[in-house]
mmCIF file of C-alpha atoms in Angstrom:
data_model
loop_
_atom_site.group_PDB
_atom_site.id
_atom_site.type_symbol
_atom_site.label_atom_id
_atom_site.label_comp_id
_atom_site.label_asym_id
_atom_site.label_seq_id
_atom_site.Cartn_x
_atom_site.Cartn_y
_atom_site.Cartn_z
ATOM 1 C CA MET A 1 -26.610 -63.691 26.480
ATOM 2 C CA PRO A 2 -24.369 -60.827 26.967
ATOM 3 C CA GLU A 3 -26.006 -57.519 27.619
ATOM 4 C CA LEU A 4 -24.694 -54.063 27.021
ATOM 5 C CA PRO A 5 -22.201 -53.898 29.785
ATOM 6 C CA GLU A 6 -20.893 -57.302 29.091
ATOM 7 C CA VAL A 7 -20.294 -56.044 25.268
ATOM 8 C CA GLU A 8 -18.993 -52.876 26.686
ATOM 9 C CA ILE A 9 -16.137 -54.900 28.477
ATOM 10 C CA VAL A 10 -15.410 -56.885 25.260
ATOM 11 C CA ARG A 11 -14.978 -53.567 23.349
ATOM 12 C CA GLN A 12 -12.683 -51.952 26.107
ATOM 13 C CA SER A 13 -10.557 -55.081 26.143
ATOM 14 C CA LEU A 14 -9.977 -55.136 22.405
ATOM 15 C CA ALA A 15 -9.440 -51.476 22.165
ATOM 16 C CA LYS A 16 -6.550 -51.690 24.348
ATOM 17 C CA LYS A 17 -5.037 -54.676 22.179
ATOM 18 C CA ILE A 18 -5.889 -54.209 18.454
ATOM 19 C CA HIS A 19 -5.934 -50.383 18.182
ATOM 20 C CA LYS A 20 -4.088 -49.419 14.994
ATOM 21 C CA LYS A 21 -3.279 -52.825 14.167
ATOM 22 C CA LYS A 22 -3.095 -54.432 10.677
ATOM 23 C CA ILE A 23 -5.012 -57.698 10.058
ATOM 24 C CA LYS A 24 -2.612 -60.080 8.654
ATOM 25 C CA LYS A 25 -4.935 -63.193 7.865
ATOM 26 C CA VAL A 26 -8.561 -64.176 8.752
ATOM 27 C CA ILE A 27 -9.417 -68.034 8.742
ATOM 28 C CA ILE A 28 -13.013 -69.001 8.560
ATOM 29 C CA LYS A 29 -13.400 -72.494 10.210
ATOM 30 C CA ASN A 30 -17.486 -72.349 9.783
ATOM 31 C CA ARG A 31 -19.348 -69.897 7.919
ATOM 32 C CA ASN A 32 -22.893 -71.058 9.227
ATOM 33 C CA LEU A 33 -23.493 -68.503 11.872
ATOM 34 C CA ARG A 34 -26.731 -66.767 12.229
ATOM 35 C CA PHE A 35 -25.835 -65.008 8.876
ATOM 36 C CA LYS A 36 -23.694 -67.112 6.662
ATOM 37 C CA ILE A 37 -20.335 -65.494 6.226
ATOM 38 C CA PRO A 38 -19.667 -64.859 2.487
ATOM 39 C CA LEU A 39 -16.547 -66.441 0.563
ATOM 40 C CA LYS A 40 -15.044 -63.028 0.268
ATOM 41 C CA PHE A 41 -15.087 -62.102 3.898
ATOM 42 C CA GLU A 42 -11.579 -63.173 4.464
ATOM 43 C CA GLU A 43 -10.297 -60.903 1.531
ATOM 44 C CA LEU A 44 -12.183 -58.020 2.620
ATOM 45 C CA LEU A 45 -10.844 -57.956 6.008
ATOM 46 C CA GLN A 46 -6.983 -58.786 5.120
ATOM 47 C CA ASN A 47 -4.955 -55.879 5.531
ATOM 48 C CA LYS A 48 -7.305 -53.661 7.236
ATOM 49 C CA ILE A 49 -6.218 -51.332 9.873
ATOM 50 C CA ILE A 50 -8.114 -51.176 13.101
ATOM 51 C CA LYS A 51 -8.935 -47.087 13.700
ATOM 52 C CA LYS A 52 -11.277 -47.778 16.401
ATOM 53 C CA VAL A 53 -13.148 -50.322 18.491
ATOM 54 C CA THR A 54 -16.628 -48.857 19.034
ATOM 55 C CA ARG A 55 -20.234 -50.220 20.268
ATOM 56 C CA PHE A 56 -23.784 -49.511 19.739
ATOM 57 C CA SER A 57 -26.275 -51.184 22.014
ATOM 58 C CA LYS A 58 -25.043 -54.864 21.984
ATOM 59 C CA TYR A 59 -23.048 -54.664 18.945
ATOM 60 C CA LEU A 60 -19.277 -54.450 18.604
ATOM 61 C CA ILE A 61 -18.072 -52.261 15.653
ATOM 62 C CA LEU A 62 -14.606 -52.651 14.284
ATOM 63 C CA SER A 63 -13.783 -49.238 12.469
ATOM 64 C CA PHE A 64 -11.139 -49.392 9.745
ATOM 65 C CA SER A 65 -8.941 -46.601 8.542
ATOM 66 C CA ASP A 66 -10.433 -47.011 5.142
ATOM 67 C CA GLY A 67 -13.938 -46.130 6.319
ATOM 68 C CA SER A 68 -15.425 -49.559 6.292
ATOM 69 C CA PHE A 69 -16.654 -51.665 9.346
ATOM 70 C CA CYS A 70 -17.004 -55.109 10.559
ATOM 71 C CA LEU A 71 -20.229 -55.411 12.777
ATOM 72 C CA ILE A 72 -20.069 -58.123 15.414
ATOM 73 C CA HIS A 73 -22.778 -59.518 17.414
ATOM 74 C CA LEU A 74 -22.281 -62.139 20.250
ATOM 75 C CA GLY A 75 -25.513 -63.797 19.852
ATOM 76 C CA MET A 76 -26.613 -65.954 22.932
ATOM 77 C CA SER A 77 -23.297 -67.695 23.675
ATOM 78 C CA GLY A 78 -20.685 -65.888 21.720
ATOM 79 C CA THR A 79 -17.282 -65.062 23.134
ATOM 80 C CA ILE A 80 -13.901 -63.368 21.908
ATOM 81 C CA HIS A 81 -10.887 -64.776 23.057
ATOM 82 C CA LEU A 82 -7.491 -63.223 22.626
ATOM 83 C CA ILE A 83 -4.365 -65.151 22.109
ATOM 84 C CA LYS A 84 -0.644 -63.642 22.368
ATOM 85 C CA LYS A 85 1.964 -65.231 20.341
ATOM 86 C CA LYS A 86 4.309 -64.406 23.670
ATOM 87 C CA ASN A 87 3.369 -64.650 27.047
ATOM 88 C CA PHE A 88 0.663 -66.946 26.769
ATOM 89 C CA THR A 89 -2.034 -66.664 29.451
ATOM 90 C CA LYS A 90 -4.784 -69.415 30.450
ATOM 91 C CA PHE A 91 -7.237 -66.569 30.521
ATOM 92 C CA THR A 92 -8.211 -65.768 27.069
ATOM 93 C CA ASN A 93 -11.960 -64.525 27.344
ATOM 94 C CA VAL A 94 -12.018 -60.762 26.736
ATOM 95 C CA SER A 95 -14.952 -60.549 28.989
ATOM 96 C CA PHE A 96 -16.555 -62.345 32.161
ATOM 97 C CA TYR A 97 -19.128 -64.764 30.886
ATOM 98 C CA ASN A 98 -18.742 -68.093 29.625
ATOM 99 C CA SER A 99 -15.420 -70.227 29.859
ATOM 100 C CA SER A 100 -12.578 -67.895 30.693
ATOM 101 C CA ASN A 101 -10.285 -70.302 28.688
ATOM 102 C CA LEU A 102 -10.444 -70.913 24.840
ATOM 103 C CA PRO A 103 -12.794 -73.951 24.371
ATOM 104 C CA LYS A 104 -11.475 -76.792 22.179
ATOM 105 C CA LYS A 105 -14.799 -76.654 20.131
ATOM 106 C CA HIS A 106 -16.821 -73.977 18.199
ATOM 107 C CA ASN A 107 -13.787 -71.892 17.413
ATOM 108 C CA HIS A 108 -15.577 -70.492 14.327
ATOM 109 C CA ILE A 109 -13.316 -67.234 13.098
ATOM 110 C CA GLU A 110 -9.733 -66.559 13.908
ATOM 111 C CA ILE A 111 -8.453 -62.972 12.986
ATOM 112 C CA GLN A 112 -4.657 -62.680 13.011
ATOM 113 C CA PHE A 113 -2.346 -59.844 13.826
ATOM 114 C CA LYS A 114 1.225 -59.527 13.951
ATOM 115 C CA ASP A 115 1.755 -60.491 17.672
ATOM 116 C CA LEU A 116 -1.755 -61.700 18.644
ATOM 117 C CA LYS A 117 -5.008 -63.174 17.332
ATOM 118 C CA ILE A 118 -8.821 -63.050 18.265
ATOM 119 C CA ILE A 119 -10.839 -66.189 18.184
ATOM 120 C CA TYR A 120 -14.624 -65.883 18.121
ATOM 121 C CA ASN A 121 -16.353 -68.921 19.708
ATOM 122 C CA ASP A 122 -19.969 -69.697 19.697
ATOM 123 C CA PRO A 123 -21.618 -73.158 20.621
ATOM 124 C CA ARG A 124 -25.026 -72.035 19.631
ATOM 125 C CA ARG A 125 -23.970 -70.051 16.403
ATOM 126 C CA PHE A 126 -26.431 -67.273 16.844
ATOM 127 C CA GLY A 127 -23.808 -64.438 16.688
ATOM 128 C CA PHE A 128 -22.492 -62.919 13.259
ATOM 129 C CA PHE A 129 -19.722 -60.669 11.602
ATOM 130 C CA ILE A 130 -21.091 -58.487 8.674
ATOM 131 C CA PHE A 131 -18.758 -56.414 6.627
ATOM 132 C CA ILE A 132 -20.222 -52.940 5.937
ATOM 133 C CA ASN A 133 -18.780 -50.635 3.274
ATOM 134 C CA ASN A 134 -19.569 -47.315 4.804
ATOM 135 C CA LYS A 135 -20.874 -45.096 7.716
ATOM 136 C CA GLN A 136 -24.201 -44.536 6.153
ATOM 137 C CA ASP A 137 -24.898 -48.298 5.599
ATOM 138 C CA LEU A 138 -23.772 -48.948 9.243
ATOM 139 C CA LEU A 139 -26.197 -46.242 10.410
ATOM 140 C CA ASN A 140 -28.843 -47.930 8.320
ATOM 141 C CA ARG A 141 -28.189 -51.144 10.255
ATOM 142 C CA PHE A 142 -29.397 -49.478 13.333
ATOM 143 C CA SER A 143 -32.174 -47.275 12.325
ATOM 144 C CA HIS A 144 -35.105 -49.556 13.599
ATOM 145 C CA LEU A 145 -33.311 -49.495 17.231
ATOM 146 C CA GLY A 146 -34.151 -46.973 20.009
ATOM 147 C CA PRO A 147 -31.545 -44.821 21.936
ATOM 148 C CA GLU A 148 -29.175 -46.115 24.364
ATOM 149 C CA PRO A 149 -29.869 -45.058 28.078
ATOM 150 C CA PHE A 150 -26.709 -42.980 27.809
ATOM 151 C CA PHE A 151 -28.046 -40.963 24.901
ATOM 152 C CA LYS A 152 -29.354 -37.286 25.396
ATOM 153 C CA ASN A 153 -32.353 -38.375 23.325
ATOM 154 C CA PHE A 154 -33.438 -40.913 25.904
ATOM 155 C CA ASN A 155 -35.113 -38.174 27.928
ATOM 156 C CA LEU A 156 -38.380 -37.202 29.508
ATOM 157 C CA ASN A 157 -40.138 -36.128 26.497
ATOM 158 C CA TYR A 158 -39.026 -39.157 24.648
ATOM 159 C CA LEU A 159 -40.568 -41.335 27.294
ATOM 160 C CA LEU A 160 -43.814 -39.472 27.756
ATOM 161 C CA LYS A 161 -44.375 -39.346 24.010
ATOM 162 C CA TYR A 162 -43.540 -43.174 23.526
ATOM 163 C CA PHE A 163 -45.765 -44.318 26.561
ATOM 164 C CA PHE A 164 -48.808 -42.330 25.926
ATOM 165 C CA ASN A 165 -51.830 -44.322 25.580
ATOM 166 C CA LYS A 166 -49.802 -47.633 25.838
ATOM 167 C CA ARG A 167 -51.361 -50.343 27.652
ATOM 168 C CA LYS A 168 -48.024 -52.654 27.583
ATOM 169 C CA ASP A 169 -46.302 -53.302 30.654
ATOM 170 C CA ILE A 170 -43.124 -51.360 31.407
ATOM 171 C CA LYS A 171 -40.864 -54.419 31.888
ATOM 172 C CA SER A 172 -41.778 -55.411 28.045
ATOM 173 C CA PHE A 173 -40.828 -51.977 27.112
ATOM 174 C CA LEU A 174 -37.140 -51.842 28.823
ATOM 175 C CA ILE A 175 -36.305 -55.002 27.048
ATOM 176 C CA ASP A 176 -37.855 -53.975 23.716
ATOM 177 C CA GLN A 177 -34.728 -52.827 21.732
ATOM 178 C CA LYS A 178 -37.071 -50.650 19.557
ATOM 179 C CA PHE A 179 -37.640 -48.443 22.602
ATOM 180 C CA VAL A 180 -34.252 -48.388 24.217
ATOM 181 C CA SER A 181 -30.997 -50.196 22.988
ATOM 182 C CA GLY A 182 -28.974 -52.251 25.446
ATOM 183 C CA ILE A 183 -31.271 -52.959 28.491
ATOM 184 C CA GLY A 184 -31.641 -56.677 28.791
ATOM 185 C CA ASN A 185 -33.825 -58.907 31.033
ATOM 186 C CA ILE A 186 -31.259 -58.780 34.086
ATOM 187 C CA TYR A 187 -31.025 -55.022 34.292
ATOM 188 C CA ALA A 188 -34.821 -54.242 33.673
ATOM 189 C CA SER A 189 -35.501 -55.939 36.847
ATOM 190 C CA GLU A 190 -32.862 -54.066 38.840
ATOM 191 C CA ILE A 191 -33.822 -50.723 37.263
ATOM 192 C CA LEU A 192 -37.510 -51.187 38.106
ATOM 193 C CA PHE A 193 -36.749 -52.251 41.756
ATOM 194 C CA LEU A 194 -34.619 -48.997 42.234
ATOM 195 C CA SER A 195 -37.376 -47.028 40.541
ATOM 196 C CA LYS A 196 -40.057 -48.713 42.834
ATOM 197 C CA ILE A 197 -42.162 -49.483 39.998
ATOM 198 C CA ASN A 198 -43.974 -52.662 39.543
ATOM 199 C CA PRO A 199 -42.772 -54.502 36.163
ATOM 200 C CA THR A 200 -46.606 -55.130 35.293
ATOM 201 C CA LYS A 201 -47.585 -51.477 35.458
ATOM 202 C CA HIS A 202 -49.151 -50.153 32.199
ATOM 203 C CA ALA A 203 -46.684 -47.671 30.519
ATOM 204 C CA MET A 204 -49.385 -45.168 30.079
ATOM 205 C CA LYS A 205 -49.837 -45.200 33.744
ATOM 206 C CA LEU A 206 -46.495 -44.143 34.598
ATOM 207 C CA SER A 207 -45.994 -40.617 36.044
ATOM 208 C CA LYS A 208 -43.267 -37.948 35.087
ATOM 209 C CA LYS A 209 -41.617 -38.907 38.342
ATOM 210 C CA ASP A 210 -41.651 -42.658 37.475
ATOM 211 C CA CYS A 211 -40.268 -41.625 33.975
ATOM 212 C CA GLN A 212 -37.534 -39.528 35.488
ATOM 213 C CA LYS A 213 -36.448 -42.320 37.692
ATOM 214 C CA ILE A 214 -36.306 -45.043 34.821
ATOM 215 C CA ILE A 215 -33.990 -42.725 32.963
ATOM 216 C CA PHE A 216 -31.885 -41.998 35.964
ATOM 217 C CA TYR A 217 -31.451 -45.801 37.135
ATOM 218 C CA SER A 218 -31.048 -46.925 33.502
ATOM 219 C CA LYS A 219 -27.940 -45.016 33.481
ATOM 220 C CA SER A 220 -26.966 -45.729 36.892
ATOM 221 C CA VAL A 221 -27.355 -49.570 36.662
ATOM 222 C CA LEU A 222 -25.515 -50.003 33.270
ATOM 223 C CA ASN A 223 -22.839 -47.746 34.658
ATOM 224 C CA LYS A 224 -22.283 -49.556 37.859
ATOM 225 C CA ALA A 225 -22.353 -53.029 35.672
ATOM 226 C CA ILE A 226 -19.503 -51.907 33.447
ATOM 227 C CA GLN A 227 -17.531 -50.607 36.592
ATOM 228 C CA LYS A 228 -17.965 -54.023 38.133
ATOM 229 C CA GLY A 229 -17.151 -55.849 35.098
ATOM 230 C CA GLY A 230 -20.751 -57.053 33.706
ATOM 231 C CA SER A 231 -22.944 -59.613 35.146
ATOM 232 C CA SER A 232 -21.436 -63.122 34.126
ATOM 233 C CA ILE A 233 -24.192 -64.906 36.806
ATOM 234 C CA ARG A 234 -21.084 -67.371 37.312
ATOM 235 C CA ASP A 235 -17.692 -65.947 38.203
ATOM 236 C CA PHE A 236 -14.992 -66.195 35.575
ATOM 237 C CA LYS A 237 -11.745 -64.480 34.862
ATOM 238 C CA ASN A 238 -11.006 -62.169 31.929
ATOM 239 C CA THR A 239 -7.593 -61.948 30.098
ATOM 240 C CA SER A 240 -6.350 -59.760 32.989
ATOM 241 C CA GLY A 241 -7.370 -62.563 35.588
ATOM 242 C CA LYS A 242 -9.981 -60.424 37.033
ATOM 243 C CA ASN A 243 -13.542 -61.217 37.840
ATOM 244 C CA GLY A 244 -16.789 -59.956 36.524
ATOM 245 C CA ASN A 245 -18.837 -59.439 39.918
ATOM 246 C CA PHE A 246 -21.653 -57.108 39.259
ATOM 247 C CA GLN A 247 -23.994 -60.275 40.343
ATOM 248 C CA LYS A 248 -23.053 -59.648 43.760
ATOM 249 C CA GLU A 249 -24.857 -56.185 43.655
ATOM 250 C CA PHE A 250 -28.203 -57.971 42.393
ATOM 251 C CA LYS A 251 -31.079 -56.358 44.511
ATOM 252 C CA VAL A 252 -33.855 -58.511 43.155
ATOM 253 C CA TYR A 253 -32.594 -60.799 40.136
ATOM 254 C CA GLN A 254 -32.361 -64.621 41.034
ATOM 255 C CA ARG A 255 -33.595 -63.708 44.643
ATOM 256 C CA GLU A 256 -36.798 -65.149 44.494
ATOM 257 C CA ASN A 257 -38.733 -65.505 47.893
ATOM 258 C CA LEU A 258 -35.671 -63.799 49.574
ATOM 259 C CA LYS A 259 -36.437 -60.540 51.894
ATOM 260 C CA CYS A 260 -36.259 -57.413 50.161
ATOM 261 C CA LEU A 261 -33.022 -55.559 50.678
ATOM 262 C CA ARG A 262 -34.651 -51.995 50.875
ATOM 263 C CA TYR A 263 -34.445 -50.833 54.380
ATOM 264 C CA LYS A 264 -37.753 -51.557 56.690
ATOM 265 C CA CYS A 265 -39.706 -52.711 53.456
ATOM 266 C CA GLY A 266 -40.618 -56.315 54.887
ATOM 267 C CA GLY A 267 -41.477 -57.551 51.256
ATOM 268 C CA LYS A 268 -40.351 -60.564 49.692
ATOM 269 C CA ILE A 269 -39.020 -61.038 46.121
ATOM 270 C CA LYS A 270 -41.349 -62.623 43.651
ATOM 271 C CA LYS A 271 -40.744 -64.122 40.416
ATOM 272 C CA ILE A 272 -43.044 -63.786 37.336
ATOM 273 C CA PHE A 273 -42.658 -64.500 33.551
ATOM 274 C CA ILE A 274 -43.144 -61.435 31.162
ATOM 275 C CA CYS A 275 -42.501 -61.783 27.474
ATOM 276 C CA ASN A 276 -41.586 -65.412 28.473
ATOM 277 C CA ARG A 277 -38.404 -63.902 30.541
ATOM 278 C CA SER A 278 -37.996 -64.316 34.217
ATOM 279 C CA THR A 279 -39.072 -61.106 36.003
ATOM 280 C CA PHE A 280 -38.206 -60.313 39.754
ATOM 281 C CA PHE A 281 -39.499 -57.644 41.888
ATOM 282 C CA CYS A 282 -40.766 -56.867 45.646
ATOM 283 C CA ASN A 283 -44.268 -57.625 46.115
ATOM 284 C CA ILE A 284 -44.493 -54.670 48.772
ATOM 285 C CA CYS A 285 -42.357 -51.507 47.542
ATOM 286 C CA GLN A 286 -42.913 -51.859 43.821
ATOM 287 C CA LYS A 287 -46.101 -50.352 42.825
#
């Protein structure tokens, strides 16, 4: 599943290509995504001008010049492909996960502009496209979610208050979008390793110093992943022919039974399951 850094790469790629462009036509080949696409969706998007491409957490947001929006979630397997009418390139994926080329099957939505088009591909169909009338309705969609790690309100006071008397383990909190938006399973393991915190530790037992480390490394890990093009696990090229390679920076994720990379630690990376998700940590230096 694409996490915040991968979705940010998609946002950056789209922003460069469709900013201020007018939607000429929308073609829906399959309406049965996570939420069924209504019959008037094509009509609602036609002739809309892209004012901005933004993101919140793992959601893409197309902001239109008339104050309406299109909210996009890529689900488990969704990818967006950009096809130019001229200068066709075989690398169409605007991010670095799943196929770099446009697949022949599961191309559900096509949004056409004058000189290019974007195609939404999703084999599992867990993603969705939703038209939203105004900014307040958009904010209401996110009201149940916590702040992103980059937001000012993701601070020490917020963590201490949230964790007070909570026996739930810290790994579960980091992947809980109600607590913090945008951190997924891969990055949670990396953040806790750098913070030297055991993923099974109860949140109520975290010190102020622990919380400060979580805040710092949450920002640091996600920023580095964005700079490196995200974590596709497998290497693929995006529309620029570049590779996403943050997976080469992993300290613990998918390193089960290998030596800890921390200097003079001597520990081994262990794998356990928390919330049915694989969790990696060092058995010595993460306490």
